[in-house]
Amino acid sequence: MSKLQITDRPELDSPTLIMGFSGWMDSGEVSTGSLEWLIEKLNAKHLASIDPEGFYIYNFPGALEWASMFRPHAKIKEGLVEEFSFPSNDFYYNAEQNIILFLGKEPNLMWEEYADYIFTLASTFGVSMIYFLGSVSSLVPHTREPRLMCLTSNAPIKEKFRGYGVKFTNYEGPASMASYLCTRCSELQLDMVSLIAATPAYVQGNNPKCIEAMLRRVVGMMNLKIDLNQTKHLASEFELKLNELVEQQPDLASNIVRLEEDYDNDIFDNEMGELKEWLEQQGIRLD
């Protein structure tokens, strides 16, 4: 029995699929935050879902702080369980903009089967292009325009994105679901691009500035008709509040100056010795 449950059959014309995952590659909640904003702003309708059964580990050994990240979510009030939810993986659509939106949790298990369901839906609705929106924690300053790194499924699509001011990724290490999907797209001769925002490692939690930068670039690339004034306002407020907090921490402020210098000189370096050590002393790790 298929775990892909299609709930609607809209008429779409070679739509674009935009994807986001929670978990890996969601620093600053750029991946999930961008998709949540698009789904809400476009009043997107539910299209399909992937049953989570078998794709996730719920009982992960280790410290409570770490193990709790794998558990289902429950809400209990006055001794009664009001809500109990497993990870969700849902597709939405907006026919006017001709796009499909996917928001899910990166699976722990059976990546091949999980990907098969995504590609089955893509084939069913004739998807012509896939975008993944993600982010990684990096040694970059919050005072500059967030950088976007890029991974593509083939050389022709890479040439198309060369003019968008992205930096093509050089990386070797643990892989994400997005990288796996990109590999599969190459085999299927389907165009896919992963856009990865570099978020400041010293800023924890939701990052409206990086979300705004991602949305602005994607809306421009796809020529979508969406008003971004709200996200721009939130990004400006966020940066102002962050600047006020930084002024109260001289050590952090001096380190940010160093990050600004490297940014302005176009230096990409996540091995910045003393600064990396300082961040780790504050409980902030890049790996």
PDB file of C-alpha atoms in Angstrom:
ATOM      1  CA  MET A   1       0.000   0.000   0.000  1.00  0.00           C
ATOM      2  CA  SER A   2       1.371   3.381  -1.019  1.00  0.00           C
ATOM      3  CA  LYS A   3       2.239   5.848   1.721  1.00  0.00           C
ATOM      4  CA  LEU A   4       1.584   8.702  -0.702  1.00  0.00           C
ATOM      5  CA  GLN A   5      -1.973   9.924  -0.246  1.00  0.00           C
ATOM      6  CA  ILE A   6      -3.133  12.379  -2.928  1.00  0.00           C
ATOM      7  CA  THR A   7      -6.121  14.420  -1.736  1.00  0.00           C
ATOM      8  CA  ASP A   8      -6.734  16.721  -4.719  1.00  0.00           C
ATOM      9  CA  ARG A   9      -6.289  16.657  -8.498  1.00  0.00           C
ATOM     10  CA  PRO A  10      -5.833  20.262  -9.656  1.00  0.00           C
ATOM     11  CA  GLU A  11      -4.967  21.145 -13.245  1.00  0.00           C
ATOM     12  CA  LEU A  12      -1.375  22.389 -13.196  1.00  0.00           C
ATOM     13  CA  ASP A  13       0.838  23.190 -16.178  1.00  0.00           C
ATOM     14  CA  SER A  14       4.353  21.758 -15.651  1.00  0.00           C
ATOM     15  CA  PRO A  15       4.486  23.260 -12.142  1.00  0.00           C
ATOM     16  CA  THR A  16       7.540  23.998 -10.027  1.00  0.00           C
ATOM     17  CA  LEU A  17       7.965  22.100  -6.756  1.00  0.00           C
ATOM     18  CA  ILE A  18       9.484  24.041  -3.830  1.00  0.00           C
ATOM     19  CA  MET A  19      10.622  21.928  -0.881  1.00  0.00           C
ATOM     20  CA  GLY A  20      11.659  22.471   2.730  1.00  0.00           C
ATOM     21  CA  PHE A  21      12.656  20.075   5.510  1.00  0.00           C
ATOM     22  CA  SER A  22      12.936  20.440   9.259  1.00  0.00           C
ATOM     23  CA  GLY A  23      16.005  18.934  10.902  1.00  0.00           C
ATOM     24  CA  TRP A  24      19.260  18.915   8.945  1.00  0.00           C
ATOM     25  CA  MET A  25      19.788  21.987   6.723  1.00  0.00           C
ATOM     26  CA  ASP A  26      17.284  24.137   8.643  1.00  0.00           C
ATOM     27  CA  SER A  27      19.576  26.475  10.570  1.00  0.00           C
ATOM     28  CA  GLY A  28      17.710  29.634  11.542  1.00  0.00           C
ATOM     29  CA  GLU A  29      14.532  27.834  10.445  1.00  0.00           C
ATOM     30  CA  VAL A  30      15.128  29.143   6.938  1.00  0.00           C
ATOM     31  CA  SER A  31      13.915  25.968   5.240  1.00  0.00           C
ATOM     32  CA  THR A  32      10.743  25.512   7.282  1.00  0.00           C
ATOM     33  CA  GLY A  33      10.173  29.241   7.789  1.00  0.00           C
ATOM     34  CA  SER A  34      10.300  29.996   4.066  1.00  0.00           C
ATOM     35  CA  LEU A  35       7.886  27.193   3.192  1.00  0.00           C
ATOM     36  CA  GLU A  36       5.495  28.065   6.022  1.00  0.00           C
ATOM     37  CA  TRP A  37       5.424  31.663   4.833  1.00  0.00           C
ATOM     38  CA  LEU A  38       4.768  30.677   1.211  1.00  0.00           C
ATOM     39  CA  ILE A  39       2.007  28.243   2.185  1.00  0.00           C
ATOM     40  CA  GLU A  40       0.269  30.887   4.298  1.00  0.00           C
ATOM     41  CA  LYS A  41       0.841  33.846   1.983  1.00  0.00           C
ATOM     42  CA  LEU A  42      -0.412  31.958  -1.077  1.00  0.00           C
ATOM     43  CA  ASN A  43      -3.316  30.402   0.814  1.00  0.00           C
ATOM     44  CA  ALA A  44      -2.094  27.120  -0.647  1.00  0.00           C
ATOM     45  CA  LYS A  45      -4.463  24.161  -0.693  1.00  0.00           C
ATOM     46  CA  HIS A  46      -3.580  20.680   0.521  1.00  0.00           C
ATOM     47  CA  LEU A  47      -2.528  18.359  -2.287  1.00  0.00           C
ATOM     48  CA  ALA A  48      -1.033  15.209  -0.779  1.00  0.00           C
ATOM     49  CA  SER A  49       0.847  13.741   2.169  1.00  0.00           C
ATOM     50  CA  ILE A  50       3.412  11.025   2.867  1.00  0.00           C
ATOM     51  CA  ASP A  51       2.576   8.713   5.767  1.00  0.00           C
ATOM     52  CA  PRO A  52       5.460   9.003   8.299  1.00  0.00           C
ATOM     53  CA  GLU A  53       5.304   5.346   9.393  1.00  0.00           C
ATOM     54  CA  GLY A  54       8.666   3.654   9.002  1.00  0.00           C
ATOM     55  CA  PHE A  55      10.636   6.763   8.061  1.00  0.00           C
ATOM     56  CA  TYR A  56      11.524   8.020  11.547  1.00  0.00           C
ATOM     57  CA  ILE A  57      13.284   6.922  14.724  1.00  0.00           C
ATOM     58  CA  TYR A  58      11.279   7.910  17.800  1.00  0.00           C
ATOM     59  CA  ASN A  59      13.194   6.164  20.600  1.00  0.00           C
ATOM     60  CA  PHE A  60      16.721   7.524  20.158  1.00  0.00           C
ATOM     61  CA  PRO A  61      19.193   6.799  23.003  1.00  0.00           C
ATOM     62  CA  GLY A  62      21.163   9.603  24.618  1.00  0.00           C
ATOM     63  CA  ALA A  63      20.751  12.763  26.656  1.00  0.00           C
ATOM     64  CA  LEU A  64      17.210  14.112  27.012  1.00  0.00           C
ATOM     65  CA  GLU A  65      18.004  17.317  25.111  1.00  0.00           C
ATOM     66  CA  TRP A  66      19.193  15.295  22.096  1.00  0.00           C
ATOM     67  CA  ALA A  67      16.745  12.382  22.301  1.00  0.00           C
ATOM     68  CA  SER A  68      13.732  14.711  22.568  1.00  0.00           C
ATOM     69  CA  MET A  69      14.372  15.951  19.027  1.00  0.00           C
ATOM     70  CA  PHE A  70      13.301  12.539  17.688  1.00  0.00           C
ATOM     71  CA  ARG A  71      10.101  12.120  19.700  1.00  0.00           C
ATOM     72  CA  PRO A  72       6.522  12.739  18.495  1.00  0.00           C
ATOM     73  CA  HIS A  73       4.857  15.862  19.905  1.00  0.00           C
ATOM     74  CA  ALA A  74       2.204  15.776  22.632  1.00  0.00           C
ATOM     75  CA  LYS A  75       0.100  18.451  24.318  1.00  0.00           C
ATOM     76  CA  ILE A  76      -1.300  17.563  27.744  1.00  0.00           C
ATOM     77  CA  LYS A  77      -3.624  19.836  29.710  1.00  0.00           C
ATOM     78  CA  GLU A  78      -4.898  19.132  33.234  1.00  0.00           C
ATOM     79  CA  GLY A  79      -4.084  15.449  32.944  1.00  0.00           C
ATOM     80  CA  LEU A  80      -5.671  14.925  29.524  1.00  0.00           C
ATOM     81  CA  VAL A  81      -3.854  14.397  26.226  1.00  0.00           C
ATOM     82  CA  GLU A  82      -5.254  17.064  23.910  1.00  0.00           C
ATOM     83  CA  GLU A  83      -2.893  16.520  20.987  1.00  0.00           C
ATOM     84  CA  PHE A  84      -0.481  13.825  19.833  1.00  0.00           C
ATOM     85  CA  SER A  85       1.222  14.232  16.475  1.00  0.00           C
ATOM     86  CA  PHE A  86       3.796  12.354  14.421  1.00  0.00           C
ATOM     87  CA  PRO A  87       6.048  14.075  11.864  1.00  0.00           C
ATOM     88  CA  SER A  88       4.082  15.447   8.914  1.00  0.00           C
ATOM     89  CA  ASN A  89       5.064  15.515   5.250  1.00  0.00           C
ATOM     90  CA  ASP A  90       2.563  17.544   3.257  1.00  0.00           C
ATOM     91  CA  PHE A  91       2.252  18.887  -0.271  1.00  0.00           C
ATOM     92  CA  TYR A  92       0.251  22.028  -1.063  1.00  0.00           C
ATOM     93  CA  TYR A  93      -0.457  23.887  -4.286  1.00  0.00           C
ATOM     94  CA  ASN A  94      -1.407  27.251  -5.713  1.00  0.00           C
ATOM     95  CA  ALA A  95      -2.833  26.901  -9.213  1.00  0.00           C
ATOM     96  CA  GLU A  96      -2.586  30.616 -10.044  1.00  0.00           C
ATOM     97  CA  GLN A  97       1.174  30.668  -9.390  1.00  0.00           C
ATOM     98  CA  ASN A  98       1.494  27.132 -10.834  1.00  0.00           C
ATOM     99  CA  ILE A  99       3.564  25.831  -7.921  1.00  0.00           C
ATOM    100  CA  ILE A 100       3.553  22.899  -5.527  1.00  0.00           C
ATOM    101  CA  LEU A 101       4.941  23.396  -2.017  1.00  0.00           C
ATOM    102  CA  PHE A 102       6.275  20.609   0.190  1.00  0.00           C
ATOM    103  CA  LEU A 103       6.998  20.881   3.908  1.00  0.00           C
ATOM    104  CA  GLY A 104       8.236  17.822   5.766  1.00  0.00           C
ATOM    105  CA  LYS A 105      10.728  16.390   8.195  1.00  0.00           C
ATOM    106  CA  GLU A 106      13.908  14.862   6.802  1.00  0.00           C
ATOM    107  CA  PRO A 107      13.520  11.081   7.243  1.00  0.00           C
ATOM    108  CA  ASN A 108      15.878   9.035   9.420  1.00  0.00           C
ATOM    109  CA  LEU A 109      15.268   5.794   7.513  1.00  0.00           C
ATOM    110  CA  MET A 110      14.417   4.448   4.038  1.00  0.00           C
ATOM    111  CA  TRP A 111      15.517   7.475   2.053  1.00  0.00           C
ATOM    112  CA  GLU A 112      15.071   5.697  -1.270  1.00  0.00           C
ATOM    113  CA  GLU A 113      11.406   4.867  -0.631  1.00  0.00           C
ATOM    114  CA  TYR A 114      10.713   8.351   0.742  1.00  0.00           C
ATOM    115  CA  ALA A 115      12.258   9.897  -2.374  1.00  0.00           C
ATOM    116  CA  ASP A 116      10.247   7.552  -4.594  1.00  0.00           C
ATOM    117  CA  TYR A 117       7.027   9.046  -3.212  1.00  0.00           C
ATOM    118  CA  ILE A 118       8.256  12.573  -3.900  1.00  0.00           C
ATOM    119  CA  PHE A 119       9.131  11.666  -7.480  1.00  0.00           C
ATOM    120  CA  THR A 120       5.838   9.811  -7.930  1.00  0.00           C
ATOM    121  CA  LEU A 121       3.975  12.989  -7.039  1.00  0.00           C
ATOM    122  CA  ALA A 122       6.281  15.024  -9.282  1.00  0.00           C
ATOM    123  CA  SER A 123       5.548  12.675 -12.189  1.00  0.00           C
ATOM    124  CA  THR A 124       1.795  12.629 -11.486  1.00  0.00           C
ATOM    125  CA  PHE A 125       1.528  16.417 -11.789  1.00  0.00           C
ATOM    126  CA  GLY A 126       4.221  16.916 -14.439  1.00  0.00           C
ATOM    127  CA  VAL A 127       6.663  18.854 -12.255  1.00  0.00           C
ATOM    128  CA  SER A 128       9.272  20.534 -14.462  1.00  0.00           C
ATOM    129  CA  MET A 129      11.629  21.926 -11.826  1.00  0.00           C
ATOM    130  CA  ILE A 130      12.404  21.323  -8.141  1.00  0.00           C
ATOM    131  CA  TYR A 131      13.778  23.859  -5.668  1.00  0.00           C
ATOM    132  CA  PHE A 132      15.019  22.940  -2.207  1.00  0.00           C
ATOM    133  CA  LEU A 133      15.378  25.833   0.251  1.00  0.00           C
ATOM    134  CA  GLY A 134      17.753  25.198   3.135  1.00  0.00           C
ATOM    135  CA  SER A 135      20.393  26.716   5.391  1.00  0.00           C
ATOM    136  CA  VAL A 136      23.569  25.932   7.292  1.00  0.00           C
ATOM    137  CA  SER A 137      25.159  27.513  10.353  1.00  0.00           C
ATOM    138  CA  SER A 138      28.276  29.399   9.230  1.00  0.00           C
ATOM    139  CA  LEU A 139      30.904  31.915  10.296  1.00  0.00           C
ATOM    140  CA  VAL A 140      29.197  34.892   8.673  1.00  0.00           C
ATOM    141  CA  PRO A 141      28.063  38.265  10.103  1.00  0.00           C
ATOM    142  CA  HIS A 142      24.404  39.161  10.592  1.00  0.00           C
ATOM    143  CA  THR A 143      25.147  42.677   9.345  1.00  0.00           C
ATOM    144  CA  ARG A 144      25.603  41.697   5.706  1.00  0.00           C
ATOM    145  CA  GLU A 145      23.354  40.318   2.970  1.00  0.00           C
ATOM    146  CA  PRO A 146      22.981  36.568   3.593  1.00  0.00           C
ATOM    147  CA  ARG A 147      24.918  34.501   1.093  1.00  0.00           C
ATOM    148  CA  LEU A 148      23.235  31.768  -0.911  1.00  0.00           C
ATOM    149  CA  MET A 149      25.129  28.628  -1.848  1.00  0.00           C
ATOM    150  CA  CYS A 150      23.903  26.465  -4.677  1.00  0.00           C
ATOM    151  CA  LEU A 151      23.848  22.820  -5.734  1.00  0.00           C
ATOM    152  CA  THR A 152      22.311  21.725  -9.053  1.00  0.00           C
ATOM    153  CA  SER A 153      21.376  18.411 -10.635  1.00  0.00           C
ATOM    154  CA  ASN A 154      23.067  19.074 -13.984  1.00  0.00           C
ATOM    155  CA  ALA A 155      25.416  21.414 -15.840  1.00  0.00           C
ATOM    156  CA  PRO A 156      22.811  23.254 -17.991  1.00  0.00           C
ATOM    157  CA  ILE A 157      20.749  24.303 -14.970  1.00  0.00           C
ATOM    158  CA  LYS A 158      23.965  25.387 -13.249  1.00  0.00           C
ATOM    159  CA  GLU A 159      24.660  27.791 -16.094  1.00  0.00           C
ATOM    160  CA  LYS A 160      21.191  29.270 -15.698  1.00  0.00           C
ATOM    161  CA  PHE A 161      21.791  30.026 -12.017  1.00  0.00           C
ATOM    162  CA  ARG A 162      25.289  31.395 -12.509  1.00  0.00           C
ATOM    163  CA  GLY A 163      23.812  34.844 -13.056  1.00  0.00           C
ATOM    164  CA  TYR A 164      21.873  34.915  -9.786  1.00  0.00           C
ATOM    165  CA  GLY A 165      24.770  35.796  -7.487  1.00  0.00           C
ATOM    166  CA  VAL A 166      24.993  32.387  -5.808  1.00  0.00           C
ATOM    167  CA  LYS A 167      28.151  30.508  -4.836  1.00  0.00           C
ATOM    168  CA  PHE A 168      28.342  26.954  -6.102  1.00  0.00           C
ATOM    169  CA  THR A 169      29.054  24.577  -3.252  1.00  0.00           C
ATOM    170  CA  ASN A 170      32.322  22.756  -2.574  1.00  0.00           C
ATOM    171  CA  TYR A 171      31.722  20.216   0.172  1.00  0.00           C
ATOM    172  CA  GLU A 172      32.580  16.719   1.337  1.00  0.00           C
ATOM    173  CA  GLY A 173      30.985  15.162   4.431  1.00  0.00           C
ATOM    174  CA  PRO A 174      27.646  13.993   5.868  1.00  0.00           C
ATOM    175  CA  ALA A 175      24.912  14.311   3.242  1.00  0.00           C
ATOM    176  CA  SER A 176      21.391  15.707   3.417  1.00  0.00           C
ATOM    177  CA  MET A 177      18.169  14.399   1.935  1.00  0.00           C
ATOM    178  CA  ALA A 178      18.286  17.332  -0.469  1.00  0.00           C
ATOM    179  CA  SER A 179      21.651  16.171  -1.839  1.00  0.00           C
ATOM    180  CA  TYR A 180      20.244  12.674  -2.292  1.00  0.00           C
ATOM    181  CA  LEU A 181      17.217  14.051  -4.143  1.00  0.00           C
ATOM    182  CA  CYS A 182      19.527  16.086  -6.353  1.00  0.00           C
ATOM    183  CA  THR A 183      21.449  12.918  -7.238  1.00  0.00           C
ATOM    184  CA  ARG A 184      18.216  11.117  -8.075  1.00  0.00           C
ATOM    185  CA  CYS A 185      17.072  14.074 -10.199  1.00  0.00           C
ATOM    186  CA  SER A 186      20.267  13.800 -12.210  1.00  0.00           C
ATOM    187  CA  GLU A 187      19.474  10.145 -12.913  1.00  0.00           C
ATOM    188  CA  LEU A 188      15.861  10.998 -13.804  1.00  0.00           C
ATOM    189  CA  GLN A 189      16.915  13.956 -15.991  1.00  0.00           C
ATOM    190  CA  LEU A 190      14.824  16.285 -13.837  1.00  0.00           C
ATOM    191  CA  ASP A 191      16.077  19.781 -13.069  1.00  0.00           C
ATOM    192  CA  MET A 192      16.695  20.518  -9.390  1.00  0.00           C
ATOM    193  CA  VAL A 193      18.496  23.268  -7.527  1.00  0.00           C
ATOM    194  CA  SER A 194      19.274  23.477  -3.806  1.00  0.00           C
ATOM    195  CA  LEU A 195      19.617  27.001  -2.447  1.00  0.00           C
ATOM    196  CA  ILE A 196      21.357  27.111   0.920  1.00  0.00           C
ATOM    197  CA  ALA A 197      21.501  30.274   3.039  1.00  0.00           C
ATOM    198  CA  ALA A 198      24.518  30.766   5.308  1.00  0.00           C
ATOM    199  CA  THR A 199      23.187  31.774   8.732  1.00  0.00           C
ATOM    200  CA  PRO A 200      25.312  33.385  11.502  1.00  0.00           C
ATOM    201  CA  ALA A 201      26.423  30.673  13.938  1.00  0.00           C
ATOM    202  CA  TYR A 202      26.075  33.011  16.917  1.00  0.00           C
ATOM    203  CA  VAL A 203      22.377  33.683  16.226  1.00  0.00           C
ATOM    204  CA  GLN A 204      20.141  30.931  17.547  1.00  0.00           C
ATOM    205  CA  GLY A 205      16.536  30.205  16.583  1.00  0.00           C
ATOM    206  CA  ASN A 206      14.377  31.711  13.856  1.00  0.00           C
ATOM    207  CA  ASN A 207      16.275  34.139  11.606  1.00  0.00           C
ATOM    208  CA  PRO A 208      13.848  36.485   9.767  1.00  0.00           C
ATOM    209  CA  LYS A 209      16.671  38.213   7.872  1.00  0.00           C
ATOM    210  CA  CYS A 210      17.888  34.990   6.272  1.00  0.00           C
ATOM    211  CA  ILE A 211      14.320  33.876   5.572  1.00  0.00           C
ATOM    212  CA  GLU A 212      13.612  37.204   3.854  1.00  0.00           C
ATOM    213  CA  ALA A 213      16.793  36.931   1.777  1.00  0.00           C
ATOM    214  CA  MET A 214      15.868  33.422   0.666  1.00  0.00           C
ATOM    215  CA  LEU A 215      12.300  34.360  -0.235  1.00  0.00           C
ATOM    216  CA  ARG A 216      13.383  37.493  -2.087  1.00  0.00           C
ATOM    217  CA  ARG A 217      15.818  35.554  -4.248  1.00  0.00           C
ATOM    218  CA  VAL A 218      13.430  32.674  -4.957  1.00  0.00           C
ATOM    219  CA  VAL A 219      10.519  34.980  -5.784  1.00  0.00           C
ATOM    220  CA  GLY A 220      12.801  36.819  -8.211  1.00  0.00           C
ATOM    221  CA  MET A 221      14.168  33.642  -9.801  1.00  0.00           C
ATOM    222  CA  MET A 222      10.687  32.228 -10.346  1.00  0.00           C
ATOM    223  CA  ASN A 223       9.037  35.557 -11.200  1.00  0.00           C
ATOM    224  CA  LEU A 224       6.336  34.954  -8.602  1.00  0.00           C
ATOM    225  CA  LYS A 225       3.792  37.658  -7.864  1.00  0.00           C
ATOM    226  CA  ILE A 226       4.120  37.873  -4.077  1.00  0.00           C
ATOM    227  CA  ASP A 227       4.340  40.943  -1.822  1.00  0.00           C
ATOM    228  CA  LEU A 228       7.429  40.660   0.418  1.00  0.00           C
ATOM    229  CA  ASN A 229       6.996  43.911   2.373  1.00  0.00           C
ATOM    230  CA  GLN A 230       6.037  42.056   5.554  1.00  0.00           C
ATOM    231  CA  THR A 231       9.153  39.877   5.485  1.00  0.00           C
ATOM    232  CA  LYS A 232      11.357  42.907   4.804  1.00  0.00           C
ATOM    233  CA  HIS A 233       9.884  44.687   7.830  1.00  0.00           C
ATOM    234  CA  LEU A 234      10.437  41.660  10.078  1.00  0.00           C
ATOM    235  CA  ALA A 235      14.011  41.318   8.823  1.00  0.00           C
ATOM    236  CA  SER A 236      14.795  44.982   9.574  1.00  0.00           C
ATOM    237  CA  GLU A 237      13.317  44.775  13.074  1.00  0.00           C
ATOM    238  CA  PHE A 238      15.239  41.577  13.751  1.00  0.00           C
ATOM    239  CA  GLU A 239      18.564  43.125  12.733  1.00  0.00           C
ATOM    240  CA  LEU A 240      17.973  46.240  14.853  1.00  0.00           C
ATOM    241  CA  LYS A 241      17.228  44.165  17.954  1.00  0.00           C
ATOM    242  CA  LEU A 242      20.236  41.962  17.273  1.00  0.00           C
ATOM    243  CA  ASN A 243      22.495  45.012  16.949  1.00  0.00           C
ATOM    244  CA  GLU A 244      21.309  46.224  20.358  1.00  0.00           C
ATOM    245  CA  LEU A 245      22.175  42.864  21.930  1.00  0.00           C
ATOM    246  CA  VAL A 246      25.595  42.755  20.265  1.00  0.00           C
ATOM    247  CA  GLU A 247      26.465  46.200  21.655  1.00  0.00           C
ATOM    248  CA  GLN A 248      26.144  44.706  25.137  1.00  0.00           C
ATOM    249  CA  GLN A 249      28.722  41.983  24.380  1.00  0.00           C
ATOM    250  CA  PRO A 250      32.116  43.510  23.442  1.00  0.00           C
ATOM    251  CA  ASP A 251      33.783  40.140  22.729  1.00  0.00           C
ATOM    252  CA  LEU A 252      31.069  39.167  20.288  1.00  0.00           C
ATOM    253  CA  ALA A 253      31.104  42.619  18.687  1.00  0.00           C
ATOM    254  CA  SER A 254      34.852  42.423  18.000  1.00  0.00           C
ATOM    255  CA  ASN A 255      34.483  38.953  16.498  1.00  0.00           C
ATOM    256  CA  ILE A 256      31.681  40.176  14.250  1.00  0.00           C
ATOM    257  CA  VAL A 257      34.026  42.882  12.926  1.00  0.00           C
ATOM    258  CA  ARG A 258      36.399  40.103  11.861  1.00  0.00           C
ATOM    259  CA  LEU A 259      33.555  38.266  10.168  1.00  0.00           C
ATOM    260  CA  GLU A 260      32.586  41.448   8.317  1.00  0.00           C
ATOM    261  CA  GLU A 261      36.148  41.873   7.060  1.00  0.00           C
ATOM    262  CA  ASP A 262      36.244  38.319   5.748  1.00  0.00           C
ATOM    263  CA  TYR A 263      32.798  38.686   4.202  1.00  0.00           C
ATOM    264  CA  ASP A 264      33.791  41.905   2.444  1.00  0.00           C
ATOM    265  CA  ASN A 265      36.948  40.220   1.146  1.00  0.00           C
ATOM    266  CA  ASP A 266      34.844  37.279  -0.066  1.00  0.00           C
ATOM    267  CA  ILE A 267      36.572  34.800   2.240  1.00  0.00           C
ATOM    268  CA  PHE A 268      34.644  31.586   2.915  1.00  0.00           C
ATOM    269  CA  ASP A 269      36.253  29.999   5.972  1.00  0.00           C
ATOM    270  CA  ASN A 270      34.575  27.802   8.565  1.00  0.00           C
ATOM    271  CA  GLU A 271      37.890  26.927  10.232  1.00  0.00           C
ATOM    272  CA  MET A 272      38.656  30.340  11.719  1.00  0.00           C
ATOM    273  CA  GLY A 273      40.674  29.014  14.639  1.00  0.00           C
ATOM    274  CA  GLU A 274      40.233  31.421  17.563  1.00  0.00           C
ATOM    275  CA  LEU A 275      36.765  32.576  16.529  1.00  0.00           C
ATOM    276  CA  LYS A 276      35.511  29.024  16.176  1.00  0.00           C
ATOM    277  CA  GLU A 277      36.962  28.206  19.604  1.00  0.00           C
ATOM    278  CA  TRP A 278      35.247  31.275  21.088  1.00  0.00           C
ATOM    279  CA  LEU A 279      31.894  30.243  19.627  1.00  0.00           C
ATOM    280  CA  GLU A 280      32.297  26.727  21.011  1.00  0.00           C
ATOM    281  CA  GLN A 281      33.028  28.195  24.452  1.00  0.00           C
ATOM    282  CA  GLN A 282      29.628  29.894  24.201  1.00  0.00           C
ATOM    283  CA  GLY A 283      28.051  26.514  23.469  1.00  0.00           C
ATOM    284  CA  ILE A 284      27.749  27.152  19.722  1.00  0.00           C
ATOM    285  CA  ARG A 285      29.119  24.466  17.400  1.00  0.00           C
ATOM    286  CA  LEU A 286      29.412  24.489  13.622  1.00  0.00           C
ATOM    287  CA  ASP A 287      29.538  20.706  13.156  1.00  0.00           C
TER     288      ASP A 287
END
